[in-house]
Tab-separated table of C-alpha atoms in Angstrom:
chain	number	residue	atom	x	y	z
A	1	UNK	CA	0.000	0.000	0.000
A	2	UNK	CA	1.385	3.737	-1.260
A	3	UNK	CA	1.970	5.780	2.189
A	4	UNK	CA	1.792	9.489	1.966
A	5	UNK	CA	5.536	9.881	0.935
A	6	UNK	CA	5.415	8.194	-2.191
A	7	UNK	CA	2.358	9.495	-3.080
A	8	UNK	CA	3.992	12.699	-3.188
A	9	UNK	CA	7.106	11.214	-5.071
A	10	UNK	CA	4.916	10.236	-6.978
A	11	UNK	CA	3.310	13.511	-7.844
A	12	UNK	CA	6.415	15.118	-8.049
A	13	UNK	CA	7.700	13.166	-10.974
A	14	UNK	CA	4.338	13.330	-12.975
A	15	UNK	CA	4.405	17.057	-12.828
A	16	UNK	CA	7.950	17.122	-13.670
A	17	UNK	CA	7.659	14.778	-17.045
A	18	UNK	CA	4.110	17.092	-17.581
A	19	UNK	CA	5.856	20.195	-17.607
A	20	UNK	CA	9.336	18.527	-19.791
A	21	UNK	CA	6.797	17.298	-22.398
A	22	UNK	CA	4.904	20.745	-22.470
A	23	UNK	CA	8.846	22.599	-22.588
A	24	UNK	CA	9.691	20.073	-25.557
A	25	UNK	CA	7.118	20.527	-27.479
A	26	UNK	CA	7.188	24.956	-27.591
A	27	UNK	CA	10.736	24.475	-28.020
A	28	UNK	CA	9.804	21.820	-31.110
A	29	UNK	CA	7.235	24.395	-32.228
A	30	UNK	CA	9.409	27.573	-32.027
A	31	UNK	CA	12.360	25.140	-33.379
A	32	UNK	CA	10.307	24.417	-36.583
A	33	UNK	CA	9.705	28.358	-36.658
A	34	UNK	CA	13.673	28.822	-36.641
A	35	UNK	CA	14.656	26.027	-38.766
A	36	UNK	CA	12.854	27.985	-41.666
A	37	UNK	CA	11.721	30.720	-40.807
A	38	UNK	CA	13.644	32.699	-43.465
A	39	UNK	CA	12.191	30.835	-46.176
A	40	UNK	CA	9.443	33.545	-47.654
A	41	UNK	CA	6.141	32.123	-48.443
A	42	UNK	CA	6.573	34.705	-51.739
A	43	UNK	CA	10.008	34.692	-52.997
A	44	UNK	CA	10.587	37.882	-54.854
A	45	UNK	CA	7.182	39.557	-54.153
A	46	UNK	CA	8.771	42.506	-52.013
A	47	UNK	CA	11.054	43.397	-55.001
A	48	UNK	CA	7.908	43.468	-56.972
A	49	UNK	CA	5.753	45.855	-55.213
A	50	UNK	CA	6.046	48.369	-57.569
A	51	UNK	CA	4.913	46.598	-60.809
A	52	UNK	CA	1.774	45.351	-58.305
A	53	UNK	CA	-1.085	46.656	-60.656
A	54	UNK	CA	-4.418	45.059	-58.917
A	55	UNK	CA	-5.221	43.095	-56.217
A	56	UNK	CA	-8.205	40.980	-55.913
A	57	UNK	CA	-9.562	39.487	-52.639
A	58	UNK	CA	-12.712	37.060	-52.491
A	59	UNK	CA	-13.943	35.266	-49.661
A	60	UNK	CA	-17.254	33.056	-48.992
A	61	UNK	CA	-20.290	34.824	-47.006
A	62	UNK	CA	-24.043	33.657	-47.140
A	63	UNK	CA	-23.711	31.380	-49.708
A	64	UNK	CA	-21.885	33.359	-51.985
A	65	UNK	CA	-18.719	34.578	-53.249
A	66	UNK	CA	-17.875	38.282	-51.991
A	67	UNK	CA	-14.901	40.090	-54.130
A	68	UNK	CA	-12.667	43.700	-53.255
A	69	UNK	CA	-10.417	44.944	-56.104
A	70	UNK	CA	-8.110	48.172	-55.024
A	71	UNK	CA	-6.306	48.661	-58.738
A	72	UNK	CA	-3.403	51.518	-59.668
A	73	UNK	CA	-4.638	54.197	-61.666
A	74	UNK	CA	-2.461	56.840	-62.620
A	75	UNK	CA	-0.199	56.644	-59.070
A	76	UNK	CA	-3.786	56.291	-56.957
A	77	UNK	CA	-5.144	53.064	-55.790
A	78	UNK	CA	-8.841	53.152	-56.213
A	79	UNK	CA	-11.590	50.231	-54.826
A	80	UNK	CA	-13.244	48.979	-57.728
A	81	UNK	CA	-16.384	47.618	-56.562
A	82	UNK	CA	-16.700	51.760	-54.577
A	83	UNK	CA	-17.132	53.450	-57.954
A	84	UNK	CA	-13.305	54.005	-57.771
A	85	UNK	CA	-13.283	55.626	-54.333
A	86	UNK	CA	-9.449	56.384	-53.245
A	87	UNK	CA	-8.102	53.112	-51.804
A	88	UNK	CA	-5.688	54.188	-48.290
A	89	UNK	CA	-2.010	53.943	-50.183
A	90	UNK	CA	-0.975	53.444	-46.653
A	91	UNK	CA	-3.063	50.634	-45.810
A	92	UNK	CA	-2.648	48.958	-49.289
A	93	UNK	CA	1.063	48.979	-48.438
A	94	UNK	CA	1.200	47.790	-45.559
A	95	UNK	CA	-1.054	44.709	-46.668
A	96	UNK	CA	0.989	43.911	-49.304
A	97	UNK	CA	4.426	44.066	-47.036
A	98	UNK	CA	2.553	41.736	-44.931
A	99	UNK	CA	1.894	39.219	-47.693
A	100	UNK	CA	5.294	39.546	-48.676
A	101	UNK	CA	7.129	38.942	-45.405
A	102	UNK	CA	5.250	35.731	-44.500
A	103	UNK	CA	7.787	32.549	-43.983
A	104	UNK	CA	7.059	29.662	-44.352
A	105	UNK	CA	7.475	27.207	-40.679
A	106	UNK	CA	6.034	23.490	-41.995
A	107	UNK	CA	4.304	21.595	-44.408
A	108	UNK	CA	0.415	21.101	-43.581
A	109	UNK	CA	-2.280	19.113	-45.274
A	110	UNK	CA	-2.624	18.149	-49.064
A	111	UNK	CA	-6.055	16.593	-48.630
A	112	UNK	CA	-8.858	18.571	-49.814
A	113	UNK	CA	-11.260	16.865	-47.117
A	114	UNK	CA	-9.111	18.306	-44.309
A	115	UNK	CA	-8.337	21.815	-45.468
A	116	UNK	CA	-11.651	23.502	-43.558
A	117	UNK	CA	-9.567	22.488	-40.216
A	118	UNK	CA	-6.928	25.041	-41.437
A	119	UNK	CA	-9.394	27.447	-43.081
A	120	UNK	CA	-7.820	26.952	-46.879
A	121	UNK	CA	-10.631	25.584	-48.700
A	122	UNK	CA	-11.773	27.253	-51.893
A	123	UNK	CA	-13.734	29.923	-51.352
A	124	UNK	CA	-16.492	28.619	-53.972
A	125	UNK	CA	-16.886	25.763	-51.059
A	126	UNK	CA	-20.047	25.941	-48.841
A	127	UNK	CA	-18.685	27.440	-45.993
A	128	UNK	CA	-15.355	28.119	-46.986
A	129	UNK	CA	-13.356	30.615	-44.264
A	130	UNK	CA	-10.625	31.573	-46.614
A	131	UNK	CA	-10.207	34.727	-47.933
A	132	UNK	CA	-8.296	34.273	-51.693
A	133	UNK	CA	-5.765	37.300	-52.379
A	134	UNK	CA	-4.340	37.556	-56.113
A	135	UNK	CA	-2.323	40.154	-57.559
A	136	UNK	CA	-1.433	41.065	-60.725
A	137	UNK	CA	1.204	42.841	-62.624
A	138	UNK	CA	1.408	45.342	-65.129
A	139	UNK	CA	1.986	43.206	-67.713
A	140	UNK	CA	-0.885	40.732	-66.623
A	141	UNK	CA	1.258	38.283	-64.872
A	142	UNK	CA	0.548	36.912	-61.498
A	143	UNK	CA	2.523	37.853	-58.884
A	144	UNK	CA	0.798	35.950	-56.298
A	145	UNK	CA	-2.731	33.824	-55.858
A	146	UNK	CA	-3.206	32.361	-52.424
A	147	UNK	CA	-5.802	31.099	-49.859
A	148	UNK	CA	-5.297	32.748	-46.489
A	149	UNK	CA	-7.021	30.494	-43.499
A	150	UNK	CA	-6.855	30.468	-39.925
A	151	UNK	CA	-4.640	32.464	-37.322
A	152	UNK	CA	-2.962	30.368	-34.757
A	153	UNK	CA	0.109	31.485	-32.322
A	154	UNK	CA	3.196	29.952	-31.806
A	155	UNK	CA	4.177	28.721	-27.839
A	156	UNK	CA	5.481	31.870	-27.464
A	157	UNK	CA	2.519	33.836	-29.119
A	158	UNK	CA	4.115	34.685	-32.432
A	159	UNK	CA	1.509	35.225	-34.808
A	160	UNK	CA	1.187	32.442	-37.513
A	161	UNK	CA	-1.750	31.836	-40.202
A	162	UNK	CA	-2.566	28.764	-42.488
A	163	UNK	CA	-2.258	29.279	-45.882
A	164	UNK	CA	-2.260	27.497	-49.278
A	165	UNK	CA	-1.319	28.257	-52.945
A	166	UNK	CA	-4.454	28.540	-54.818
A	167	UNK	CA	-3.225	26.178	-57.902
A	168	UNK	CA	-1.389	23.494	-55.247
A	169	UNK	CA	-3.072	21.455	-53.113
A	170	UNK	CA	-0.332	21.413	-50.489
A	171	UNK	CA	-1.261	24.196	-47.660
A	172	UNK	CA	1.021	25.765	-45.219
A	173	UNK	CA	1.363	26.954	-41.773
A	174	UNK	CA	3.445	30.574	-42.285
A	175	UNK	CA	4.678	32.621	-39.818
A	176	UNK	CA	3.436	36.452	-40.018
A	177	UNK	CA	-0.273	38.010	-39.901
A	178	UNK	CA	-2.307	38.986	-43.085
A	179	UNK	CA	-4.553	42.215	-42.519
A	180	UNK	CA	-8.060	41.011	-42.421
A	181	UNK	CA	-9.339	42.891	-45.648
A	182	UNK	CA	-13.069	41.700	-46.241
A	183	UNK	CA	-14.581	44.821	-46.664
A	184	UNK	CA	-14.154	47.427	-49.352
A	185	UNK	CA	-13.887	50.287	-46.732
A	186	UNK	CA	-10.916	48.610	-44.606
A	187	UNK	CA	-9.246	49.468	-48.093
A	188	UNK	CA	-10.023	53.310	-47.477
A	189	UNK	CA	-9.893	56.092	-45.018
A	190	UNK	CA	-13.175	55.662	-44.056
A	191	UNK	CA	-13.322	59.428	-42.661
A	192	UNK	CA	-15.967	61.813	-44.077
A	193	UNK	CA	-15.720	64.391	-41.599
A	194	UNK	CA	-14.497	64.788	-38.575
A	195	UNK	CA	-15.975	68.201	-36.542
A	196	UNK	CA	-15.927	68.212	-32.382
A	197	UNK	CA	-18.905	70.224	-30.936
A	198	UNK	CA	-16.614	72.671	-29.385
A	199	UNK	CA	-16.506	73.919	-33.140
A	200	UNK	CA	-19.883	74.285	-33.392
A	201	UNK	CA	-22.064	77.612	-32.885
A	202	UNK	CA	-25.698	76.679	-34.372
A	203	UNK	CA	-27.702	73.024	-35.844
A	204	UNK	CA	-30.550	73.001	-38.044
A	205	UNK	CA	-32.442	69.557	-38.920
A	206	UNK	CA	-35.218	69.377	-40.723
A	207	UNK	CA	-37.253	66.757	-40.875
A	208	UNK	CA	-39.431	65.337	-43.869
A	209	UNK	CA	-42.402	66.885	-42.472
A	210	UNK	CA	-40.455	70.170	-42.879
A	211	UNK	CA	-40.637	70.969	-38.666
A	212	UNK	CA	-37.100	71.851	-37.322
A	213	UNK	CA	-35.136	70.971	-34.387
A	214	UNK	CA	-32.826	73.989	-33.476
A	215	UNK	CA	-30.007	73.838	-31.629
A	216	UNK	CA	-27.477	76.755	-30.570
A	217	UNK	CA	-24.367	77.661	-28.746
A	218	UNK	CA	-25.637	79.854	-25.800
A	219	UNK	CA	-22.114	80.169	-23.495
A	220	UNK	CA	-19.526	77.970	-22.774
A	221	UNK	CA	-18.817	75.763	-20.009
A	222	UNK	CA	-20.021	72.001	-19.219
A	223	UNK	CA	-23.786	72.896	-21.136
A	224	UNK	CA	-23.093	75.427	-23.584
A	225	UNK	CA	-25.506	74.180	-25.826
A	226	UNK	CA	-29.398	74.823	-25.443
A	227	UNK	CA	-32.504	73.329	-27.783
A	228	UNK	CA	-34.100	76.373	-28.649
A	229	UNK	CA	-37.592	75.023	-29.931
A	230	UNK	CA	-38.271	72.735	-26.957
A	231	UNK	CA	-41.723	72.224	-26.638
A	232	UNK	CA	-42.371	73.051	-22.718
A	233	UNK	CA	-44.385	69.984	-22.178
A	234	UNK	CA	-41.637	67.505	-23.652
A	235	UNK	CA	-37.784	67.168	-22.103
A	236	UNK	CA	-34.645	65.411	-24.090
A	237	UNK	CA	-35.486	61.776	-24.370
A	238	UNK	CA	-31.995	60.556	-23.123
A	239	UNK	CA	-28.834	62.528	-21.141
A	240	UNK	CA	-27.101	62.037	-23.762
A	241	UNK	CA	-29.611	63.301	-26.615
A	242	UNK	CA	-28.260	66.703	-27.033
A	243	UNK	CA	-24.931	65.363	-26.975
A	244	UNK	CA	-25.137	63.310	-29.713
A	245	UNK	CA	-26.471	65.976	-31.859
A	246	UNK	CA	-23.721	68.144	-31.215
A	247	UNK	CA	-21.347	65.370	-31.944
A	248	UNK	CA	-22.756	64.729	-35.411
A	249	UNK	CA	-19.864	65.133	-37.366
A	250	UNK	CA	-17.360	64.179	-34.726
A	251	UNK	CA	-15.336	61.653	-36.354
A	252	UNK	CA	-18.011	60.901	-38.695
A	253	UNK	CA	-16.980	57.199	-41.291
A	254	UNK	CA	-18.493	55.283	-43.564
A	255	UNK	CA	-19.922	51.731	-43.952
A	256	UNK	CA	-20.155	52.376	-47.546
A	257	UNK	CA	-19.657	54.759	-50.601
A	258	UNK	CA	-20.743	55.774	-53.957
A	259	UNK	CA	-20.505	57.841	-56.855
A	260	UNK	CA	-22.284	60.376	-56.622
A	261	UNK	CA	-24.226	60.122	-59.538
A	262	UNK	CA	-25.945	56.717	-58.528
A	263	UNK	CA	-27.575	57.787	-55.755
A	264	UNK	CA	-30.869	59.968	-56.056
A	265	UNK	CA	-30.915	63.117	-53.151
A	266	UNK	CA	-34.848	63.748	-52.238
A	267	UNK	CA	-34.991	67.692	-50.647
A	268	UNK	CA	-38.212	66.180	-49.444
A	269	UNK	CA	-35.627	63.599	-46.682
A	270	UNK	CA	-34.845	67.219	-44.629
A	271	UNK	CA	-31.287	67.695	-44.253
A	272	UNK	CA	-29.137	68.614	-41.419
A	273	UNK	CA	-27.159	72.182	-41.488
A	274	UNK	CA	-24.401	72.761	-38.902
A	275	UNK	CA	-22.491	76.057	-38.796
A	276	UNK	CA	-19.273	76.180	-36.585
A	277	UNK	CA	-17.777	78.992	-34.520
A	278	UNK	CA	-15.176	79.814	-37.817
A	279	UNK	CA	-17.220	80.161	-40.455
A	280	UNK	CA	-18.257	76.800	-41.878
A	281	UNK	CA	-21.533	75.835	-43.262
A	282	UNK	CA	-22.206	71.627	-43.861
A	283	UNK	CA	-25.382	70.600	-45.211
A	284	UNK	CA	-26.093	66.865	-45.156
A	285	UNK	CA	-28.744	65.802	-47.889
A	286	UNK	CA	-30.356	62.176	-47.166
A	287	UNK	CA	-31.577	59.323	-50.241
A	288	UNK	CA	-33.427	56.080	-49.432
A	289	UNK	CA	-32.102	53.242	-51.273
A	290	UNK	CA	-33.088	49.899	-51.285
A	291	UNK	CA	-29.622	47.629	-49.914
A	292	UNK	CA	-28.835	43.600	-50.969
A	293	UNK	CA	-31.455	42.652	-48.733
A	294	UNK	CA	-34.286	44.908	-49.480
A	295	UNK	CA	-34.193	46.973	-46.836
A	296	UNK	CA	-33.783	50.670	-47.411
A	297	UNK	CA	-30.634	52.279	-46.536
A	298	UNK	CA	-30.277	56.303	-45.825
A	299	UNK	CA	-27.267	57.384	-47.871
A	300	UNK	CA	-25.781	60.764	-47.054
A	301	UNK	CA	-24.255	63.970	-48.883
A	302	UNK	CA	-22.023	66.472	-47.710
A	303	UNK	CA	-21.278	69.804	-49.058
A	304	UNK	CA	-19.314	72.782	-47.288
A	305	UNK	CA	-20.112	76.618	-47.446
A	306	UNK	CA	-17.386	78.980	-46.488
A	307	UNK	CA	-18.730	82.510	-45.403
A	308	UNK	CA	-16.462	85.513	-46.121
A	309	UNK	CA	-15.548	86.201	-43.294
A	310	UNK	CA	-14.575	82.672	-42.517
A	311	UNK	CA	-11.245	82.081	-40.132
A	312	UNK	CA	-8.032	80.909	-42.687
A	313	UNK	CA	-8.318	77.701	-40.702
A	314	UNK	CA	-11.830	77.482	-41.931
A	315	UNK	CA	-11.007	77.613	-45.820
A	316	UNK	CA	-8.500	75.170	-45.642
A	317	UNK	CA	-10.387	73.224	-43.851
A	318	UNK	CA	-12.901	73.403	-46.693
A	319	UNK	CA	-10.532	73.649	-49.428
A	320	UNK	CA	-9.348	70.140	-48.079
A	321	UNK	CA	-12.938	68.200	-48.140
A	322	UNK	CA	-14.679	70.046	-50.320
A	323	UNK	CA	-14.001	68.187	-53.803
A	324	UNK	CA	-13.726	64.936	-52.148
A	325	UNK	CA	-17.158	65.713	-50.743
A	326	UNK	CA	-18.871	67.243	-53.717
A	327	UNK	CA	-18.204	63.379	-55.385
A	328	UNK	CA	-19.374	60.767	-53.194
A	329	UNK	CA	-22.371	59.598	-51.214
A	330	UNK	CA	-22.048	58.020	-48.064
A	331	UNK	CA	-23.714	54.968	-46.302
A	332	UNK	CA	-23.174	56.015	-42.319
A	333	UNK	CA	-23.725	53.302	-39.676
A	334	UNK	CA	-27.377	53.404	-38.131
A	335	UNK	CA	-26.401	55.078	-34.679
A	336	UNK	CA	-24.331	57.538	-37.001
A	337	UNK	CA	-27.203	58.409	-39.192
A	338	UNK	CA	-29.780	58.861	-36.724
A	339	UNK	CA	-28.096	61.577	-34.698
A	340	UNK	CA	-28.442	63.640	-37.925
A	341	UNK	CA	-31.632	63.038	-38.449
A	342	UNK	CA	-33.166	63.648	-34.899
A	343	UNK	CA	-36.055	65.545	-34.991
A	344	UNK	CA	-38.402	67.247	-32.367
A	345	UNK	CA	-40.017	63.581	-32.003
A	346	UNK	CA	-37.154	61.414	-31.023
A	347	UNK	CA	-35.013	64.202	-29.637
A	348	UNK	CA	-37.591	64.497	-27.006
A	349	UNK	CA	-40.277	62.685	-24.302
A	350	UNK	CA	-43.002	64.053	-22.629
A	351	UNK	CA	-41.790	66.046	-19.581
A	352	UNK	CA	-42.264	63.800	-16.143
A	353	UNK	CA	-44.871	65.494	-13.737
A	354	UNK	CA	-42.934	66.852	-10.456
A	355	UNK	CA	-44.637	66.049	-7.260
């Protein structure tokens, strides 16, 4: 019969071969990493970043096959499927570098029926988690076509990702992180506007039943802002009501963007008119548009005003938005587009009784 002592012995040892096997195998992992780690997963594709003409990227969602291309036109990377909205150079670089600097650490699966473990299946499969990146040269030729799956770490949380050459049916485990690109707007500077409420003076939103919602700079201080219409009987509806309607175009991005010319502006929507402290006018026109789904979607305009007696930080302010403005129309998340849109209605609640 075990007594107490070699019961503990006992334990002892166990934990020590448990914590050897766990030490062998992150040193066999991060091993594997060294042994090749300076074997690139795209020979040659960092000297080539300058012929890089397109790049495609198509992925699996719902059933179907989803597909971003941010192409080089005339020294400006544009987003294809955004009516050529300026791609982020930035961003576009720094994708690319990462594509480029990925090593390859060991040989994975070659079997088709086991590539949804790593996430390299082809993204025409049911299901399929990969996202497919190709790009293309000037001359046409392909400078890379791969299948990027899953992120893993390595045992000492080095980031690593499956991956698999789109004509090969070996796959990969590559050390490195891919940018997750599966939306045409990570591709962009998604800012439209971006204008605190301590440069506002006065807000204007009209409704579509024509009634307006007035707000105005009264003084300074913690409440400097007052609704001027307020019907006596109502209150704000939240704390944080008049807030958010100051804040309107406080760091103000987009889901989604347009051309400007194929999306229809209705005067009849309202619009929302804010005028800050320096001399700026912005008017934001609303369109209803039905989305993928049916459901309608409120697209937005912007257009700037400069008054003549505007500050010289206010007309280069304008000078730097307003043609970029003046082009597009912009899909604004839900919470985004409703604090333009507040009217009288849901800016307000009937006023609580006292006593």
């Amino acid at each position: 019969m075990l007594n107490l002592r070699t019961l503990g012995r006992l334990a002892a040892v166990t934990a020590l071969v448990v914590l050897a096997a766990v030490a062998a195998i992150l040193a066999r992992q991060d091993a594997t990493v060294t042994a090749i780690k300076d074997t690139r997963a795209f020979p040659g594709l960092e000297d080539r970043i300058p012929d890089i003409a397109r790049i495609e990227m198509s992925w699996s969602r719902d059933g179907a096959v989803e597909q971003v291309t941010v192409a080089r036109d005339d020294g400006t990377w544009r987003i294809l499927e955004q009516g050529g909205y300026p791609a982020d150079t930035g961003r576009v670089r720094d994708f690319v570098l990462s594509l480029a600097e990925l090593k390859l650490v060991e040989a994975k699966t070659a079997d088709p029926e086991r590539y949804a473990r790593l996430g390299v299946a082809d993204v025409s499969d049911a299901g399929s988690e990969a996202t497919r990146v190709r790009m293309v040269g000037r001359d046409g030729d392909v400078l890379a076509d791969v299948l990027i799956g899953k992120e893993r770490a390595s045992g000492t949380g080095a980031p690593m990702v499956y991956i698999r050459p789109a004509a090969e049916a070996r796959s990969w485990l590559a050390l490195g992180r891919v940018d997750d690109v599966q939306r045409a707007a990570s591709w962009a500077d998604n800012t439209v506007i971006d204008i605190g409420a301590d440069r506002i003076q006065e807000i204007h939103l009209t409704g579509p039943d024509g009634k307006v919602l007035e707000v105005r700079r009264t003084g300074e201080g913690e409440k400097p802002f007052e609704l001027m219409n307020m019907p006596e009987d109502r209150e704000f509806a939240t704390f944080y009501t008049l807030n958010e309607i100051t804040d309107g175009l406080a760091k103000l991005g987009f889901e989604e963007v347009r051309a400007m010319g194929e999306v229809a502006f209705e005067p009849s929507l309202g619009n929302a008119i804010y005028q800050t402290r320096s001399g700026l006018t912005v008017i934001v026109d609303f369109a209803e548009v039905p989305g993928k789904d049916g459901a309608v979607q409120t697209w937005t305009h912007f257009s700037i005003n400069v008054a003549p007696d505007a500050t010289e930080e206010a007309k280069s302010f304008a000078e730097a938005h307003k043609e970029r403005l003046s082009q597009w129309a912009y899909r604004l998340s839900a919470s985004r587009t409703e604090r333009l849109r507040h009217t009288l209605e849901t800016a307000t609640k009937p006023a609580e009784k006292s006593g």
